[in-house]
Amino acid sequence: MKIHPIYKVIRSTLLLLLLFIISVTLISTSKREMSMMDRSHPYPRLGMWWLDAYTATIHEMANYDLLLQEFDNDSYLEEQFKEISLINPAQINLKPLSPSERQLFLVDWETEKLLPNPEIVKLPSDFFLLQSGALLTSSVNESTTTLKLDRMIDGANQPLFHLGGEVAIGKDESAKIISINWEANSIEVERGYVRAATEHNKGEKVASHIRFWPGSWVMNVTDACPKVKIEGINEPVNYIGYYFNLIIGNLNSIYHRASDNYNYISSNIDYDGFIIDRFEDKESWLKWVNGDQEIELDLYHDFKAVSAEEFDASWKNGTEQLYHLLREKYTHAIIIRNNPLTDTAGYYDGQVYETNGWKSPSNSWWEQLVVKRDLTEYYAQMPYLNWFKHNTNYNPLVLFEVYEDEGGPDKNSNGVYENPMLNENFVPNYKRMRFSLTTALLGDGYYSYEINTNGHGSLGLMWFDEYDNVGEGTGYLGFPVEKPQKLESGAYVRYFDKGMVVVNPTDATVQVSLPITYRKINGKQAPEVNTGELLDVVVVAPFDGIILLKP
């Protein structure tokens, strides 16, 4: 039977269309799969979270295999992203998202003054995580500064209010506490703090905002958060539903400039996925944010305490809601989060291990962090190496992050966050870096050494001889040839194509016999350790590590 020419054209067109659809599908899925492959980047694998993209050079940023960074704040950063991609097309780029806390003030680009975050101004009290509160015993107008309350302590006889803290009043206002009169059951406040002052009737609720990170309030991520009608969203949403609309751009009108919405995921940047910051399964530890005074987290807005298990279950349900919203919209994106406190890897593609304890290490601490989970500790997280045991289809994306300064975000007497790198006599702790880098090399994660959690890489980029073998080039160890091994001495070793690592997580010096002759790095920063010598036996100090090269 002879086929009419028009049908040949139609058949050819349909075939080409089918091939196009298949190719697009392969392209869209390959980015995530290729990013997660075991041999995507040779070792050491280097990562960085929140460097200063305005001061770092393109080549400095391109040095890292993994970058956790916003590039969609302005067109200048978008151009940087494109230039980095040309130099290092294999670099994995994840957009940071911060759902669990909202910043109270933003810097106005034109005046450089701090202004209330326009987003916070419009959010209802239900969207903030609050301490169990009290009720107004008399009505107040917009200028009343003394709030009379029906109680000052909670059911566990702990204070409900804290000097310098902030309180939510009713559904739409917040105020800052100036003084507390425990005998008179009253607090003196600065009205209209971030959210505008309004009139309030007797019987309205007054409750302390939960704070963790300076300059921000913790948000009500739990699935117990009430649904509220928000302008710009068609139907009532809880906080997670609101936040999802924020990041996909449905609420950019809140801001004077859409770029001020730093959680917005712009289509102009081809991110490989997302890192969700401070999104642990168990957040009930927030009841200890005031030190030795335990506070009640008001989960159901009923002035009653709940158990840690009940609060954490509700919080975890909220985190899962956001995950599934992201996964449904960004099907092929890599999604990792910061420090999940779970037994298994679950459905995330990896995590950031924002570690501490390197300042005063112990063997038991190291073993729990890296090798085995202490099941007696409620908040203990999954060990680093477990990520690489539970996943068989791909290598999970894990960033092993270590700090020079393990303290919190402290200010000096002038109210400015101090940056140790600005001290002309600053010298990094090379031993801590070696110990943590070689620890990371026991697994297949990426490694980052930064100043502290306040600034991450934005405070300055430190570069070490061990990163690129004193200028030879990154990835100089090649790929691992086997899993890590624990020796009788307690030390760990792992062999690579072009070298090996030895980690000593014990409090005694260890001596390790080598299977062949290896060479130490010929270093400049710590020449007493990286001597460049050939050796058949290596001696490693307590809580230290070393990289050795095949000669």
Coordinates of C-alpha atoms in Angstrom, one line a residue:
M1 CA 0.0 0.0 0.0
K2 CA 1.4 3.4 -1.0
I3 CA 1.7 6.0 1.8
H4 CA 0.6 9.5 0.9
P5 CA 3.5 12.0 1.2
I6 CA 1.6 14.1 3.7
Y7 CA 1.4 11.1 6.1
K8 CA 5.2 10.6 5.7
V9 CA 5.7 14.2 6.8
I10 CA 3.3 13.8 9.8
R11 CA 5.0 10.6 10.8
S12 CA 8.5 12.2 10.6
T13 CA 7.3 15.2 12.5
L14 CA 5.8 13.0 15.3
L15 CA 9.0 10.9 15.4
L16 CA 11.1 14.1 15.8
L17 CA 8.7 15.4 18.5
L18 CA 9.0 12.1 20.4
L19 CA 12.8 12.2 20.2
F20 CA 12.7 15.8 21.4
I21 CA 10.6 14.9 24.4
I22 CA 12.9 12.0 25.3
S23 CA 16.0 14.2 25.0
V24 CA 14.4 16.9 27.2
T25 CA 13.5 14.3 29.8
L26 CA 17.0 12.9 29.8
I27 CA 18.5 16.4 30.1
S28 CA 16.2 17.3 33.0
T29 CA 16.8 14.1 34.9
S30 CA 20.5 13.8 34.2
K31 CA 21.5 16.9 36.1
R32 CA 20.4 15.5 39.4
E33 CA 21.6 12.0 38.7
M34 CA 25.0 13.1 37.3
S35 CA 25.4 15.4 40.4
M36 CA 24.8 12.5 42.7
M37 CA 27.1 10.0 40.9
D38 CA 29.9 8.4 42.9
R39 CA 32.7 9.6 40.6
S40 CA 31.3 13.1 39.8
H41 CA 34.2 14.9 41.5
P42 CA 37.7 13.6 42.5
Y43 CA 38.9 14.0 46.1
P44 CA 39.4 16.1 48.2
R45 CA 35.9 17.4 47.3
L46 CA 35.6 21.0 48.3
G47 CA 32.5 23.0 49.2
M48 CA 31.6 26.4 50.5
W49 CA 28.5 27.9 52.1
W50 CA 27.7 31.6 51.8
L51 CA 30.9 33.2 50.5
D52 CA 30.9 36.9 49.7
A53 CA 30.2 36.8 46.0
Y54 CA 30.9 40.6 45.7
T55 CA 34.5 40.3 46.9
A56 CA 35.6 36.8 45.9
T57 CA 37.0 36.4 42.5
I58 CA 35.4 34.2 39.8
H59 CA 38.3 31.8 40.0
E60 CA 38.1 31.6 43.8
M61 CA 34.4 30.7 43.5
A62 CA 35.1 28.2 40.7
N63 CA 37.6 26.3 42.9
Y64 CA 34.8 24.7 44.8
D65 CA 33.0 21.6 43.6
L66 CA 29.9 22.5 45.6
L67 CA 28.6 26.0 46.2
L68 CA 25.7 26.8 48.5
Q69 CA 25.0 30.4 47.5
E70 CA 22.3 32.9 46.3
F71 CA 23.0 34.2 42.8
D72 CA 19.6 35.7 42.0
N73 CA 19.7 38.8 44.1
D74 CA 20.8 41.1 41.3
S75 CA 22.0 41.0 37.7
Y76 CA 25.6 41.3 38.7
L77 CA 25.5 38.0 40.6
E78 CA 23.6 36.4 37.7
E79 CA 26.6 37.3 35.4
Q80 CA 29.0 35.9 38.0
F81 CA 27.1 32.6 38.0
K82 CA 27.4 32.3 34.2
E83 CA 31.2 33.1 34.3
I84 CA 31.8 30.5 37.1
S85 CA 29.8 27.9 35.0
L86 CA 32.2 28.5 32.1
I87 CA 35.3 27.8 34.3
N88 CA 33.9 24.9 36.3
P89 CA 30.8 23.4 34.5
A90 CA 30.8 20.4 36.8
Q91 CA 30.3 22.6 39.9
I92 CA 27.1 21.8 41.9
N93 CA 25.1 24.9 42.9
L94 CA 22.4 24.8 45.6
K95 CA 20.1 27.7 46.5
P96 CA 19.9 28.2 50.3
L97 CA 16.4 28.4 51.7
S98 CA 15.6 29.6 55.3
P99 CA 12.1 28.7 56.2
S100 CA 12.4 28.3 60.0
E101 CA 13.4 31.9 60.8
R102 CA 12.5 35.3 59.3
Q103 CA 14.8 38.3 59.5
L104 CA 13.3 41.2 61.3
F105 CA 15.1 44.0 59.5
L106 CA 16.6 44.5 56.1
V107 CA 19.2 47.0 54.9
D108 CA 17.7 49.5 52.5
W109 CA 20.1 49.5 49.5
E110 CA 19.6 53.2 48.8
T111 CA 19.9 54.7 52.3
E112 CA 21.9 51.8 54.0
K113 CA 19.5 52.1 56.9
L114 CA 17.8 49.2 58.7
L115 CA 14.1 49.0 57.9
P116 CA 11.5 46.5 59.2
N117 CA 11.2 43.5 56.9
P118 CA 8.0 44.3 55.0
E119 CA 7.2 40.6 55.0
I120 CA 7.2 40.4 58.8
V121 CA 5.1 43.5 59.1
K122 CA 2.2 41.7 57.4
L123 CA 2.4 38.2 59.0
P124 CA -0.1 37.2 61.6
S125 CA 0.9 36.1 65.1
D126 CA -0.1 32.5 64.3
F127 CA 2.8 32.3 61.9
F128 CA 5.4 32.9 64.7
L129 CA 6.5 30.2 67.2
L130 CA 5.5 31.6 70.6
Q131 CA 6.0 30.8 74.2
S132 CA 3.0 30.0 76.3
G133 CA 1.6 33.5 77.1
A134 CA -0.8 35.5 79.2
L135 CA -4.0 37.5 78.7
L136 CA -4.5 41.3 78.9
T137 CA -6.5 42.2 82.0
S138 CA -7.4 45.6 80.5
S139 CA -7.7 47.0 77.0
V140 CA -5.0 49.2 75.5
N141 CA -4.8 51.8 72.8
E142 CA -1.9 52.4 70.3
S143 CA 0.2 54.4 72.7
T144 CA -0.2 52.4 75.9
T145 CA 3.2 51.2 77.1
T146 CA 2.2 49.3 80.2
L147 CA 0.6 45.9 79.6
K148 CA -1.3 44.4 82.6
L149 CA -1.5 40.6 82.5
D150 CA -3.3 37.8 84.2
R151 CA -0.1 35.9 84.9
M152 CA 3.7 36.2 84.7
I153 CA 4.8 32.5 85.0
D154 CA 3.9 29.4 83.2
G155 CA 2.6 26.0 84.6
A156 CA 6.1 24.9 85.5
N157 CA 6.7 28.1 87.5
Q158 CA 9.1 29.5 84.8
P159 CA 8.9 33.2 83.6
L160 CA 6.8 33.9 80.6
F161 CA 8.7 37.2 79.7
H162 CA 12.3 38.2 79.4
L163 CA 13.9 41.6 79.6
G164 CA 14.9 42.7 76.0
G165 CA 12.7 40.1 74.5
E166 CA 9.8 40.7 72.1
V167 CA 6.1 39.8 72.5
A168 CA 3.3 39.3 70.1
I169 CA 0.1 41.2 71.1
G170 CA -3.1 39.9 69.7
K171 CA -3.0 38.8 66.0
D172 CA -1.0 41.6 64.3
E173 CA 1.3 43.5 66.6
S174 CA 4.7 42.9 68.3
A175 CA 6.4 44.9 71.0
K176 CA 9.8 45.0 72.7
I177 CA 10.1 44.5 76.5
I178 CA 11.8 47.4 78.3
S179 CA 11.1 46.4 81.9
I180 CA 9.2 43.8 83.9
N181 CA 7.2 44.3 87.1
W182 CA 6.7 40.8 88.6
E183 CA 4.7 42.0 91.6
A184 CA 2.3 44.1 89.6
N185 CA 1.9 41.5 86.8
S186 CA 2.8 43.9 84.1
I187 CA 5.5 44.6 81.5
E188 CA 6.7 47.9 80.1
V189 CA 7.1 47.7 76.3
E190 CA 8.1 49.7 73.2
R191 CA 5.0 49.5 71.1
G192 CA 4.9 48.7 67.3
Y193 CA 8.2 46.8 67.2
V194 CA 8.5 45.7 63.6
R195 CA 4.7 45.1 63.4
A196 CA 2.5 48.3 63.9
A197 CA 0.8 49.2 67.1
T198 CA -3.0 48.8 67.3
E199 CA -5.8 48.8 69.8
H200 CA -6.3 45.6 71.8
N201 CA -9.2 44.4 74.0
K202 CA -9.1 42.8 77.4
G203 CA -8.5 39.1 77.1
E204 CA -6.3 39.2 74.0
K205 CA -3.1 37.1 74.2
V206 CA 0.4 38.4 74.9
A207 CA 3.2 35.9 74.3
S208 CA 7.0 36.0 73.9
H209 CA 8.5 35.4 70.4
I210 CA 10.9 32.4 70.3
R211 CA 14.3 33.7 69.2
F212 CA 17.4 31.6 68.2
W213 CA 19.4 33.5 65.6
P214 CA 20.1 37.2 66.4
G215 CA 17.8 39.5 64.5
S216 CA 15.2 37.0 63.6
W217 CA 12.1 35.1 65.0
V218 CA 11.5 31.4 64.8
M219 CA 8.5 30.6 62.6
N220 CA 5.7 28.2 63.2
V221 CA 6.8 25.4 60.9
T222 CA 4.6 22.8 62.7
D223 CA 1.5 21.3 61.1
A224 CA -0.5 22.7 64.1
C225 CA -0.1 26.2 62.7
P226 CA -3.5 27.6 61.9
K227 CA -4.5 28.4 58.3
V228 CA -4.9 32.1 57.6
K229 CA -6.0 34.1 54.6
I230 CA -3.0 36.0 53.1
E231 CA -3.3 38.7 50.5
G232 CA -2.0 37.3 47.2
I233 CA -2.9 33.7 47.9
N234 CA -6.3 32.3 46.8
E235 CA -7.0 30.1 49.8
P236 CA -6.1 30.1 53.5
V237 CA -2.6 28.7 54.2
N238 CA -0.5 27.7 57.2
Y239 CA 3.0 29.1 57.5
I240 CA 4.6 26.5 55.3
G241 CA 2.0 27.1 52.6
Y242 CA 2.7 30.8 52.8
Y243 CA 6.5 30.2 52.7
F244 CA 6.2 28.1 49.6
N245 CA 4.2 30.9 47.8
L246 CA 7.0 33.3 48.9
I247 CA 9.8 31.3 47.3
I248 CA 8.0 30.6 44.0
G249 CA 7.4 34.4 43.5
N250 CA 3.7 34.7 44.2
L251 CA 4.3 37.3 46.9
N252 CA 7.1 39.4 45.4
S253 CA 4.8 42.4 45.6
I254 CA 5.4 42.5 49.4
Y255 CA 8.8 44.0 48.7
H256 CA 9.9 47.3 47.2
R257 CA 12.1 45.2 45.0
A258 CA 11.5 41.5 44.2
S259 CA 15.2 40.9 44.7
D260 CA 14.8 41.8 48.4
N261 CA 13.0 38.5 48.8
Y262 CA 16.2 36.5 49.2
N263 CA 14.2 33.2 49.4
Y264 CA 12.8 33.7 45.9
I265 CA 13.9 31.1 43.4
S266 CA 14.5 32.9 40.2
S267 CA 14.2 31.1 36.9
N268 CA 17.2 33.1 35.7
I269 CA 19.6 30.9 37.7
D270 CA 20.0 27.2 36.8
Y271 CA 20.4 25.9 40.3
D272 CA 20.9 22.2 40.7
G273 CA 18.7 22.2 43.8
F274 CA 18.3 23.6 47.3
I275 CA 19.8 23.5 50.8
I276 CA 17.1 24.0 53.5
D277 CA 18.8 25.6 56.5
R278 CA 17.8 24.8 60.1
F279 CA 15.3 22.2 59.2
E280 CA 15.9 19.5 61.8
D281 CA 13.3 16.9 62.6
K282 CA 13.5 17.7 66.3
E283 CA 13.2 21.3 67.3
S284 CA 12.0 20.9 70.8
W285 CA 15.4 21.9 72.1
L286 CA 14.2 25.5 71.5
K287 CA 12.6 25.3 75.0
W288 CA 16.2 25.8 76.3
V289 CA 17.1 28.9 74.3
N290 CA 17.0 31.0 77.5
G291 CA 19.7 28.9 79.1
D292 CA 18.7 27.1 82.3
Q293 CA 15.1 28.4 82.2
E294 CA 12.9 26.0 80.3
I295 CA 10.1 27.7 78.4
E296 CA 6.8 26.3 77.1
L297 CA 6.4 26.1 73.3
D298 CA 2.7 26.9 72.7
L299 CA 2.0 24.3 70.0
Y300 CA -1.8 24.5 70.1
H301 CA -2.2 28.1 71.3
D302 CA -3.9 26.9 74.4
F303 CA -1.4 28.0 77.1
K304 CA -0.4 24.4 77.8
A305 CA 2.9 22.6 77.5
V306 CA 3.4 19.6 75.3
S307 CA 6.0 16.8 75.4
A308 CA 9.1 17.1 73.3
E309 CA 7.9 14.1 71.3
E310 CA 4.6 15.7 70.5
F311 CA 6.1 19.0 69.5
D312 CA 8.8 17.3 67.3
A313 CA 6.2 15.1 65.6
S314 CA 4.2 18.2 64.6
W315 CA 7.4 20.1 63.5
K316 CA 8.5 17.1 61.4
N317 CA 5.2 17.0 59.7
G318 CA 5.6 20.6 58.7
T319 CA 9.1 20.0 57.3
E320 CA 7.7 17.1 55.2
Q321 CA 5.0 19.4 53.9
L322 CA 7.6 21.8 52.5
Y323 CA 9.7 19.0 51.1
H324 CA 6.8 17.5 49.2
L325 CA 5.8 20.9 47.8
L326 CA 9.3 21.5 46.6
R327 CA 9.7 18.0 45.1
E328 CA 6.4 18.3 43.3
K329 CA 7.3 21.6 41.6
Y330 CA 11.1 21.0 41.2
T331 CA 10.9 17.3 40.3
H332 CA 14.6 16.8 39.4
A333 CA 16.2 19.2 41.9
I334 CA 18.7 18.0 44.5
I335 CA 17.2 18.7 48.0
I336 CA 19.3 18.6 51.1
R337 CA 19.0 20.1 54.5
N338 CA 21.1 21.1 57.5
N339 CA 21.7 18.5 60.2
P340 CA 18.7 16.1 60.0
L341 CA 18.4 14.3 63.3
T342 CA 17.1 11.0 61.9
D343 CA 18.1 7.4 61.9
T344 CA 18.0 7.0 58.2
A345 CA 18.7 9.2 55.2
G346 CA 15.0 9.2 54.3
Y347 CA 14.0 10.9 51.1
Y348 CA 16.5 13.8 51.2
D349 CA 19.4 13.7 48.8
G350 CA 21.9 14.5 51.5
Q351 CA 22.7 17.0 54.2
V352 CA 25.1 19.6 55.7
Y353 CA 27.0 18.4 58.7
E354 CA 27.5 21.8 60.5
T355 CA 29.8 20.2 63.1
N356 CA 31.3 21.4 66.4
G357 CA 33.4 19.7 69.0
W358 CA 36.7 20.0 67.2
K359 CA 38.0 22.5 69.8
S360 CA 38.0 19.8 72.5
P361 CA 37.7 16.5 70.7
S362 CA 37.3 13.1 72.3
N363 CA 37.2 9.6 70.8
S364 CA 33.6 9.0 71.9
W365 CA 32.5 12.3 70.4
W366 CA 34.2 11.6 67.1
E367 CA 32.9 8.0 66.8
Q368 CA 29.3 9.3 67.4
L369 CA 29.7 12.1 64.8
V370 CA 31.3 9.9 62.2
V371 CA 30.7 6.2 62.8
K372 CA 28.0 5.2 65.3
R373 CA 24.9 6.9 66.6
D374 CA 24.3 7.0 70.4
L375 CA 20.8 5.7 70.7
T376 CA 20.5 6.9 74.3
E377 CA 20.6 10.5 73.2
Y378 CA 17.3 11.9 72.0
Y379 CA 18.9 14.6 69.8
A380 CA 21.7 12.5 68.4
Q381 CA 22.0 12.7 64.6
M382 CA 22.8 10.1 62.1
P383 CA 26.6 9.5 61.8
Y384 CA 28.3 11.0 58.7
L385 CA 29.3 7.6 57.3
N386 CA 25.8 6.3 57.5
W387 CA 24.8 8.4 54.5
F388 CA 27.0 6.3 52.4
K389 CA 25.8 3.0 53.8
H390 CA 22.1 3.6 53.3
N391 CA 22.3 4.8 49.7
T392 CA 23.2 2.4 46.9
N393 CA 21.8 4.1 43.7
Y394 CA 23.9 7.2 44.0
N395 CA 26.3 9.0 46.2
P396 CA 24.4 11.4 48.5
L397 CA 25.4 15.1 48.5
V398 CA 26.9 15.8 51.9
L399 CA 28.8 18.8 53.0
F400 CA 31.1 18.3 56.1
E401 CA 31.4 21.8 57.5
V402 CA 34.0 22.7 60.3
Y403 CA 34.7 26.1 62.0
E404 CA 37.8 27.8 63.1
D405 CA 35.8 29.6 65.8
E406 CA 33.1 27.3 67.2
G407 CA 31.4 30.0 69.2
G408 CA 28.1 31.7 68.4
P409 CA 27.6 35.0 66.6
D410 CA 29.2 37.3 69.2
K411 CA 29.5 41.1 68.9
N412 CA 32.3 43.3 70.2
S413 CA 31.8 46.4 72.4
N414 CA 30.9 48.4 69.4
G415 CA 28.1 46.1 68.4
V416 CA 29.9 44.7 65.4
Y417 CA 30.5 41.0 64.6
E418 CA 34.2 40.3 64.9
N419 CA 36.0 38.6 62.1
P420 CA 39.2 36.9 63.3
M421 CA 40.7 36.9 59.7
L422 CA 41.0 40.7 59.9
N423 CA 43.7 40.3 62.6
E424 CA 47.1 40.6 60.8
N425 CA 48.5 37.9 63.1
F426 CA 45.7 35.4 62.4
V427 CA 46.9 31.9 61.7
P428 CA 44.3 29.1 61.0
N429 CA 44.3 26.0 63.2
Y430 CA 46.1 23.7 60.7
K431 CA 45.8 20.7 63.0
R432 CA 42.0 21.1 63.3
M433 CA 41.8 21.5 59.6
R434 CA 43.8 18.3 58.9
F435 CA 41.9 16.3 61.4
S436 CA 38.5 17.3 60.0
L437 CA 39.5 17.2 56.3
T438 CA 40.9 13.6 56.6
T439 CA 37.7 12.7 58.6
A440 CA 35.6 14.0 55.7
L441 CA 37.7 11.9 53.3
L442 CA 36.7 8.7 55.1
G443 CA 33.3 9.3 53.4
D444 CA 32.3 10.7 50.1
G445 CA 31.2 14.2 51.2
Y446 CA 32.4 17.7 50.4
Y447 CA 34.5 19.6 52.9
S448 CA 34.4 23.2 54.0
Y449 CA 36.5 25.0 56.7
E450 CA 35.2 28.4 57.6
I451 CA 35.6 31.0 60.3
N452 CA 32.4 30.6 62.2
T453 CA 28.6 30.1 61.8
N454 CA 28.0 33.8 61.9
G455 CA 29.6 34.5 58.6
H456 CA 30.5 31.2 57.0
G457 CA 32.6 31.9 53.9
S458 CA 31.5 35.5 53.7
L459 CA 34.1 36.4 56.3
G460 CA 36.9 35.3 54.1
L461 CA 38.1 32.2 52.2
M462 CA 40.9 30.1 53.7
W463 CA 42.9 27.9 51.3
F464 CA 45.1 25.1 52.5
D465 CA 48.0 23.1 51.0
E466 CA 45.9 20.0 51.5
Y467 CA 43.2 21.4 49.2
D468 CA 45.2 21.3 46.0
N469 CA 48.6 19.7 46.9
V470 CA 50.3 23.1 47.2
G471 CA 49.1 24.4 43.8
E472 CA 49.2 21.1 41.9
G473 CA 45.5 21.2 41.4
T474 CA 42.3 20.2 43.2
G475 CA 41.1 16.6 43.1
Y476 CA 44.7 15.4 43.2
L477 CA 43.9 12.2 45.2
G478 CA 41.6 10.8 42.4
F479 CA 38.9 8.5 43.6
P480 CA 38.7 6.0 46.5
V481 CA 39.6 2.4 45.8
E482 CA 37.9 1.0 48.9
K483 CA 35.9 1.9 52.0
P484 CA 37.6 3.2 55.1
Q485 CA 39.3 0.7 57.5
K486 CA 39.7 0.9 61.2
L487 CA 43.1 -0.3 62.5
E488 CA 43.8 -2.0 65.9
S489 CA 45.3 1.3 67.1
G490 CA 42.0 3.0 66.7
A491 CA 43.2 5.0 63.6
Y492 CA 41.3 4.9 60.3
V493 CA 42.8 4.7 56.8
R494 CA 41.4 5.0 53.3
Y495 CA 43.1 4.4 50.0
F496 CA 42.7 6.5 46.8
D497 CA 44.0 6.2 43.3
K498 CA 46.9 8.6 44.0
G499 CA 47.3 8.5 47.8
M500 CA 45.8 7.7 51.1
V501 CA 44.6 9.4 54.3
V502 CA 45.2 8.4 57.9
V503 CA 43.0 9.8 60.7
N504 CA 43.8 9.4 64.4
P505 CA 40.6 10.1 66.5
T506 CA 42.3 8.8 69.7
D507 CA 44.1 10.6 72.5
A508 CA 47.4 8.7 71.9
T509 CA 50.0 8.9 69.1
V510 CA 49.6 6.1 66.5
Q511 CA 52.2 4.6 64.2
V512 CA 50.9 3.1 60.9
S513 CA 52.9 0.8 58.7
L514 CA 52.2 1.6 55.0
P515 CA 51.7 -1.0 52.3
I516 CA 54.0 0.9 49.9
T517 CA 56.3 3.9 50.2
Y518 CA 54.3 7.1 50.3
R519 CA 55.3 10.7 50.3
K520 CA 54.1 13.5 52.5
I521 CA 52.8 16.7 50.9
N522 CA 55.6 19.2 50.5
G523 CA 53.8 22.0 52.3
K524 CA 54.4 25.7 53.0
Q525 CA 51.8 26.4 55.7
A526 CA 52.7 23.6 58.2
P527 CA 56.1 22.4 57.0
E528 CA 56.8 20.6 60.2
V529 CA 54.0 18.2 59.3
N530 CA 54.0 18.3 55.5
T531 CA 57.7 17.7 55.0
G532 CA 57.6 16.1 51.5
E533 CA 59.6 13.1 52.8
L534 CA 59.2 9.5 51.6
L535 CA 58.2 7.1 54.3
D536 CA 57.1 3.5 54.9
V537 CA 55.7 4.2 58.4
V538 CA 53.8 7.3 59.4
V539 CA 53.3 8.7 62.9
V540 CA 50.2 10.7 63.5
A541 CA 49.6 12.8 66.7
P542 CA 46.4 12.5 68.7
F543 CA 43.3 14.0 67.0
D544 CA 45.2 14.7 63.9
G545 CA 45.2 13.4 60.3
I546 CA 47.5 13.4 57.3
I547 CA 47.2 13.0 53.5
L548 CA 49.9 10.9 51.9
L549 CA 50.7 10.7 48.2
K550 CA 51.9 7.9 46.0
P551 CA 55.4 8.8 44.9

